[in-house]
mmCIF file of C-alpha atoms in Angstrom:
data_model
loop_
_atom_site.group_PDB
_atom_site.id
_atom_site.type_symbol
_atom_site.label_atom_id
_atom_site.label_comp_id
_atom_site.label_asym_id
_atom_site.label_seq_id
_atom_site.Cartn_x
_atom_site.Cartn_y
_atom_site.Cartn_z
ATOM 1 C CA MET A 1 160.892 187.095 182.468
ATOM 2 C CA TYR A 2 163.507 185.312 180.353
ATOM 3 C CA GLN A 3 161.433 182.128 180.350
ATOM 4 C CA PHE A 4 158.404 184.078 179.053
ATOM 5 C CA LEU A 5 160.449 185.675 176.271
ATOM 6 C CA LEU A 6 161.887 182.304 175.311
ATOM 7 C CA LEU A 7 158.422 180.789 175.005
ATOM 8 C CA LEU A 8 157.265 183.673 172.841
ATOM 9 C CA LEU A 9 160.290 183.289 170.580
ATOM 10 C CA LEU A 10 159.708 179.548 170.249
ATOM 11 C CA ALA A 11 156.040 180.090 169.409
ATOM 12 C CA SER A 12 156.824 182.667 166.744
ATOM 13 C CA THR A 13 159.435 180.345 165.211
ATOM 14 C CA LEU A 14 156.925 177.511 164.968
ATOM 15 C CA LEU A 15 154.328 179.762 163.383
ATOM 16 C CA SER A 16 156.781 180.971 160.779
ATOM 17 C CA GLN A 17 157.587 177.427 159.543
ATOM 18 C CA PRO A 18 155.351 176.028 156.765
ATOM 19 C CA SER A 19 153.571 172.822 157.675
ATOM 20 C CA ARG A 20 154.123 169.570 155.765
ATOM 21 C CA ALA A 21 150.530 169.865 154.540
ATOM 22 C CA GLU A 22 151.312 173.227 152.966
ATOM 23 C CA ASN A 23 154.209 171.609 151.074
ATOM 24 C CA ALA A 24 152.142 168.668 149.875
ATOM 25 C CA ILE A 25 151.967 167.719 146.211
ATOM 26 C CA VAL A 26 148.319 168.109 145.195
ATOM 27 C CA VAL A 27 147.116 166.761 141.855
ATOM 28 C CA LYS A 28 143.689 166.751 140.244
ATOM 29 C CA HIS A 29 142.526 164.430 137.489
ATOM 30 C CA TYR A 30 139.272 163.192 135.903
ATOM 31 C CA GLN A 31 139.803 159.427 135.449
ATOM 32 C CA GLN A 32 137.504 157.634 137.863
ATOM 33 C CA GLN A 33 136.331 154.558 135.905
ATOM 34 C CA ASP A 34 137.608 151.094 136.832
ATOM 35 C CA ARG A 35 139.680 150.828 133.637
ATOM 36 C CA TYR A 36 141.904 153.634 134.931
ATOM 37 C CA ASN A 37 142.530 152.071 138.332
ATOM 38 C CA PHE A 38 145.993 150.656 137.644
ATOM 39 C CA GLY A 39 147.253 154.014 136.423
ATOM 40 C CA LEU A 40 146.087 155.546 139.696
ATOM 41 C CA GLN A 41 147.957 152.836 141.604
ATOM 42 C CA VAL A 42 151.131 153.601 139.656
ATOM 43 C CA LEU A 43 150.750 157.335 140.311
ATOM 44 C CA THR A 44 150.303 156.661 144.032
ATOM 45 C CA LEU A 45 153.384 154.433 144.009
ATOM 46 C CA ALA A 46 155.464 157.137 142.291
ATOM 47 C CA PHE A 47 154.488 159.780 144.846
ATOM 48 C CA SER A 48 155.141 157.358 147.723
ATOM 49 C CA LYS A 49 158.805 157.235 146.666
ATOM 50 C CA LEU A 50 159.269 160.956 147.282
ATOM 51 C CA ASP A 51 159.957 162.511 150.656
ATOM 52 C CA THR A 52 156.947 164.766 150.273
ATOM 53 C CA PRO A 53 153.317 164.364 151.384
ATOM 54 C CA PHE A 54 150.845 164.150 148.520
ATOM 55 C CA GLU A 55 147.135 164.293 147.790
ATOM 56 C CA ILE A 56 145.531 162.861 144.668
ATOM 57 C CA GLN A 57 142.087 164.363 144.109
ATOM 58 C CA THR A 58 139.939 161.799 142.296
ATOM 59 C CA PRO A 59 136.377 162.760 141.282
ATOM 60 C CA GLU A 60 133.463 160.834 142.755
ATOM 61 C CA HIS A 61 132.237 159.929 139.259
ATOM 62 C CA GLN A 62 133.456 160.152 135.672
ATOM 63 C CA TYR A 63 132.141 163.601 134.776
ATOM 64 C CA ALA A 64 134.201 164.070 131.602
ATOM 65 C CA ASN A 65 135.035 161.948 128.561
ATOM 66 C CA GLU A 66 138.614 161.721 127.280
ATOM 67 C CA LYS A 67 138.288 164.727 124.980
ATOM 68 C CA ARG A 68 136.889 167.094 127.585
ATOM 69 C CA GLY A 69 139.190 165.853 130.356
ATOM 70 C CA GLU A 70 142.240 166.131 128.135
ATOM 71 C CA GLN A 71 141.381 169.712 127.227
ATOM 72 C CA GLN A 72 141.170 170.568 130.922
ATOM 73 C CA VAL A 73 144.665 169.146 131.415
ATOM 74 C CA ILE A 74 145.993 171.151 128.474
ATOM 75 C CA THR A 75 144.544 174.398 129.840
ATOM 76 C CA GLY A 76 145.714 173.677 133.387
ATOM 77 C CA GLN A 77 142.299 173.227 134.993
ATOM 78 C CA LEU A 78 143.434 169.689 135.785
ATOM 79 C CA ASP A 79 146.976 168.480 136.345
ATOM 80 C CA LEU A 80 147.396 165.216 134.486
ATOM 81 C CA GLN A 81 145.960 162.201 132.725
ATOM 82 C CA TRP A 82 147.261 158.758 131.777
ATOM 83 C CA MET A 83 146.385 157.823 128.212
ATOM 84 C CA SER A 84 147.826 156.140 125.138
ATOM 85 C CA THR A 85 150.291 158.397 123.389
ATOM 86 C CA THR A 86 149.590 160.414 120.254
ATOM 87 C CA PRO A 87 151.598 163.184 118.530
ATOM 88 C CA HIS A 88 148.939 165.683 119.634
ATOM 89 C CA ARG A 89 149.206 164.693 123.278
ATOM 90 C CA GLU A 90 152.992 164.766 123.247
ATOM 91 C CA ASN A 91 152.888 168.232 121.705
ATOM 92 C CA GLU A 92 150.257 169.743 124.001
ATOM 93 C CA MET A 93 151.327 168.231 127.339
ATOM 94 C CA ILE A 94 154.461 166.980 129.069
ATOM 95 C CA SER A 95 154.769 163.245 128.452
ATOM 96 C CA ILE A 96 156.565 160.990 130.922
ATOM 97 C CA LYS A 97 157.741 158.252 128.588
ATOM 98 C CA ILE A 98 157.574 155.282 130.912
ATOM 99 C CA PRO A 99 154.901 152.843 129.657
ATOM 100 C CA ILE A 100 152.527 152.346 132.572
ATOM 101 C CA TYR A 101 151.084 149.036 131.328
ATOM 102 C CA ARG A 102 154.409 147.643 130.051
ATOM 103 C CA GLY A 103 152.907 147.052 126.606
ATOM 104 C CA ILE A 104 149.954 144.798 127.414
ATOM 105 C CA LEU A 105 147.348 147.365 126.352
ATOM 106 C CA GLY A 106 148.525 146.723 122.789
ATOM 107 C CA LEU A 107 147.448 143.083 123.081
ATOM 108 C CA ARG A 108 143.796 143.283 122.017
ATOM 109 C CA LEU A 109 141.103 140.646 122.407
ATOM 110 C CA LEU A 110 137.661 140.849 120.839
ATOM 111 C CA LEU A 111 134.536 141.205 122.914
ATOM 112 C CA VAL A 112 131.588 139.808 120.909
ATOM 113 C CA LYS A 113 127.906 139.172 121.346
ATOM 114 C CA LYS A 114 127.114 135.703 122.611
ATOM 115 C CA GLY A 115 126.142 133.435 119.764
ATOM 116 C CA ARG A 116 128.703 134.989 117.407
ATOM 117 C CA ASN A 117 131.823 133.563 119.016
ATOM 118 C CA ASN A 118 132.153 130.703 116.550
ATOM 119 C CA GLN A 119 131.802 133.050 113.597
ATOM 120 C CA LEU A 120 134.400 135.618 114.690
ATOM 121 C CA SER A 121 136.774 132.995 116.049
ATOM 122 C CA THR A 122 137.529 131.989 112.446
ATOM 123 C CA ILE A 123 139.355 135.286 111.824
ATOM 124 C CA GLU A 124 142.940 134.511 110.782
ATOM 125 C CA THR A 125 144.096 137.463 108.664
ATOM 126 C CA ILE A 126 143.601 141.199 108.510
ATOM 127 C CA ASP A 127 141.463 140.671 105.398
ATOM 128 C CA ASP A 128 139.196 138.447 107.487
ATOM 129 C CA LEU A 129 138.970 141.194 110.124
ATOM 130 C CA ARG A 130 137.991 143.760 107.485
ATOM 131 C CA MET A 131 134.754 141.843 106.947
ATOM 132 C CA TYR A 132 133.553 143.019 110.371
ATOM 133 C CA ALA A 133 132.976 146.405 111.987
ATOM 134 C CA GLY A 134 134.603 147.132 115.328
ATOM 135 C CA GLY A 135 133.464 149.451 118.093
ATOM 136 C CA HIS A 136 135.827 152.255 119.030
ATOM 137 C CA GLY A 137 136.061 155.285 121.290
ATOM 138 C CA LEU A 138 135.865 158.467 119.264
ATOM 139 C CA HIS A 139 138.863 160.075 120.962
ATOM 140 C CA TRP A 140 141.019 157.008 121.584
ATOM 141 C CA GLY A 141 144.643 157.245 120.553
ATOM 142 C CA ASP A 142 144.665 154.023 118.517
ATOM 143 C CA LEU A 143 141.827 154.998 116.159
ATOM 144 C CA PRO A 144 144.353 155.950 113.420
ATOM 145 C CA VAL A 145 145.704 152.362 113.519
ATOM 146 C CA TYR A 146 142.337 151.021 112.385
ATOM 147 C CA GLU A 147 141.849 153.756 109.822
ATOM 148 C CA ALA A 148 145.328 153.182 108.351
ATOM 149 C CA ASN A 149 144.587 149.470 107.952
ATOM 150 C CA ASN A 150 141.173 150.071 106.369
ATOM 151 C CA LEU A 151 139.376 148.373 109.225
ATOM 152 C CA PRO A 152 135.718 149.427 109.524
ATOM 153 C CA VAL A 153 134.907 151.084 112.836
ATOM 154 C CA VAL A 154 131.847 152.544 114.509
ATOM 155 C CA ALA A 155 132.997 155.226 116.957
ATOM 156 C CA HIS A 156 131.196 156.765 119.899
ATOM 157 C CA VAL A 157 132.277 159.276 122.531
ATOM 158 C CA ASP A 158 130.695 157.370 125.471
ATOM 159 C CA TYR A 159 132.690 154.360 126.743
ATOM 160 C CA ASP A 160 129.723 152.724 128.511
ATOM 161 C CA LYS A 161 127.478 153.248 125.494
ATOM 162 C CA LEU A 162 129.821 151.151 123.334
ATOM 163 C CA PHE A 163 128.903 147.986 125.255
ATOM 164 C CA GLN A 164 125.208 148.620 124.678
ATOM 165 C CA MET A 165 125.881 149.243 121.005
ATOM 166 C CA LEU A 166 127.667 145.892 120.733
ATOM 167 C CA ILE A 167 124.766 144.142 122.438
ATOM 168 C CA GLY A 168 122.401 145.963 120.052
ATOM 169 C CA LYS A 169 124.407 144.725 117.021
ATOM 170 C CA ARG A 170 125.544 148.197 115.943
ATOM 171 C CA PHE A 171 128.934 146.614 115.243
ATOM 172 C CA ASP A 172 130.449 143.131 115.366
ATOM 173 C CA TYR A 173 133.206 143.291 117.971
ATOM 174 C CA PHE A 174 134.701 145.607 120.560
ATOM 175 C CA HIS A 175 138.489 145.291 120.822
ATOM 176 C CA ARG A 176 139.771 145.608 124.370
ATOM 177 C CA GLY A 177 143.188 145.480 126.022
ATOM 178 C CA LEU A 178 144.336 142.288 127.695
ATOM 179 C CA ASN A 179 144.248 144.167 130.999
ATOM 180 C CA GLU A 180 140.678 145.424 130.451
ATOM 181 C CA ILE A 181 138.582 142.747 128.819
ATOM 182 C CA TRP A 182 138.163 140.207 131.612
ATOM 183 C CA ASP A 183 136.470 142.553 134.080
ATOM 184 C CA GLU A 184 134.385 144.075 131.297
ATOM 185 C CA GLN A 185 133.211 140.684 130.052
ATOM 186 C CA ALA A 186 132.321 139.721 133.624
ATOM 187 C CA ARG A 187 130.044 142.772 133.865
ATOM 188 C CA TYR A 188 128.164 141.673 130.737
ATOM 189 C CA SER A 189 128.608 137.912 131.079
ATOM 190 C CA ASP A 190 124.981 137.168 130.190
ATOM 191 C CA GLN A 191 125.286 138.848 126.800
ATOM 192 C CA LEU A 192 128.942 139.079 125.771
ATOM 193 C CA SER A 193 131.843 136.673 125.397
ATOM 194 C CA ILE A 194 135.464 136.794 124.243
ATOM 195 C CA ALA A 195 136.245 135.504 120.759
ATOM 196 C CA ASP A 196 138.469 132.432 120.840
ATOM 197 C CA ASN A 197 141.800 132.235 118.987
ATOM 198 C CA VAL A 198 141.933 135.906 117.938
ATOM 199 C CA MET A 199 144.355 138.497 119.269
ATOM 200 C CA LEU A 200 145.464 141.775 117.705
ATOM 201 C CA PHE A 201 148.721 143.509 118.521
ATOM 202 C CA TYR A 202 150.177 146.961 117.899
ATOM 203 C CA PRO A 203 152.385 149.263 119.986
ATOM 204 C CA HIS A 204 150.055 151.170 122.297
ATOM 205 C CA PRO A 205 151.998 152.688 125.219
ATOM 206 C CA VAL A 206 150.196 154.609 127.929
ATOM 207 C CA TYR A 207 152.065 157.516 129.531
ATOM 208 C CA PHE A 208 151.335 160.084 132.196
ATOM 209 C CA PHE A 209 150.657 163.428 130.526
ATOM 210 C CA VAL A 210 151.093 166.499 132.730
ATOM 211 C CA THR A 211 149.866 170.016 132.013
ATOM 212 C CA LYS A 212 152.630 172.288 130.762
ATOM 213 C CA LYS A 213 151.678 174.692 133.535
ATOM 214 C CA ARG A 214 153.246 172.303 136.090
ATOM 215 C CA PRO A 215 156.629 171.129 134.797
ATOM 216 C CA GLU A 216 157.798 170.520 138.361
ATOM 217 C CA LEU A 217 155.007 167.952 138.770
ATOM 218 C CA ALA A 218 156.212 166.054 135.707
ATOM 219 C CA GLU A 219 159.729 165.983 137.179
ATOM 220 C CA GLN A 220 158.432 164.671 140.512
ATOM 221 C CA ILE A 221 156.383 161.884 138.901
ATOM 222 C CA ALA A 222 159.274 160.872 136.639
ATOM 223 C CA LYS A 223 161.615 160.766 139.640
ATOM 224 C CA GLY A 224 159.223 158.628 141.670
ATOM 225 C CA LEU A 225 158.634 156.232 138.777
ATOM 226 C CA GLN A 226 162.360 155.800 138.196
ATOM 227 C CA ILE A 227 162.887 154.960 141.860
ATOM 228 C CA ALA A 228 160.022 152.436 141.704
ATOM 229 C CA ILE A 229 161.554 150.806 138.620
ATOM 230 C CA GLU A 230 165.006 150.592 140.195
ATOM 231 C CA ASP A 231 163.828 149.159 143.536
ATOM 232 C CA GLY A 232 161.495 146.639 141.856
ATOM 233 C CA SER A 233 158.256 147.931 143.346
ATOM 234 C CA PHE A 234 156.825 148.959 139.962
ATOM 235 C CA LYS A 235 157.307 145.442 138.578
ATOM 236 C CA LYS A 236 155.866 143.983 141.787
ATOM 237 C CA LEU A 237 152.748 146.150 141.452
ATOM 238 C CA PHE A 238 152.362 145.185 137.788
ATOM 239 C CA LEU A 239 152.611 141.464 138.534
ATOM 240 C CA LYS A 240 150.215 141.762 141.456
ATOM 241 C CA ASN A 241 147.572 143.180 139.120
ATOM 242 C CA PHE A 242 148.202 141.242 135.926
ATOM 243 C CA THR A 243 149.909 137.890 136.630
ATOM 244 C CA PRO A 244 146.618 135.951 136.273
ATOM 245 C CA ILE A 245 146.008 137.301 132.753
ATOM 246 C CA ILE A 246 149.534 137.009 131.353
ATOM 247 C CA GLN A 247 150.323 133.490 132.514
#
């Protein structure tokens, strides 16, 4: 009799305890394209430093551009994004001010149509650069940099479309981050090359931006990132991904 009661009590105790899965950190985002892959690795690393199970829900395909995806983060339909900072983003979302790419996104090389490399490789000054039109994402955070410096741009909302526009001579160059351009050029190696001897630079930090509806999530990510910085694993991950392009 006592053994039966003890078993019942044990069973009820187990049922009353929440499972680790129920306590898991679950986050949803929209950034599925290859250019966002390192940010996803950093997010995974940050969560791995916490004593809490986690699930990152990545879409099967890129269903939203930056503008639409960002709006879904602001309204709380999605939980976060990792993008270059702007005053608007810092005002509308919670920014975690740890630069994910450690500054290399601000080092910009020029993707150009094959056959025009020699021409654009002669660029030496900003006045030289003003003679050419650059391709640009319509909602990218660094667009004001080009506008402020009177640099002609042709903007489009579709990232993939910009490569086709460059090939179709809709503009003269497509500036890309040091961490982005090599894989992109490889995808279009028959038609595009990288201009020699030309590099642009401006501060262009990328942060995690979390919906204001989940301040606890921002605290968890910041905590995990700080641990990864202090134990060296963040630097190790960065060098694993980018040593070949920064040497």
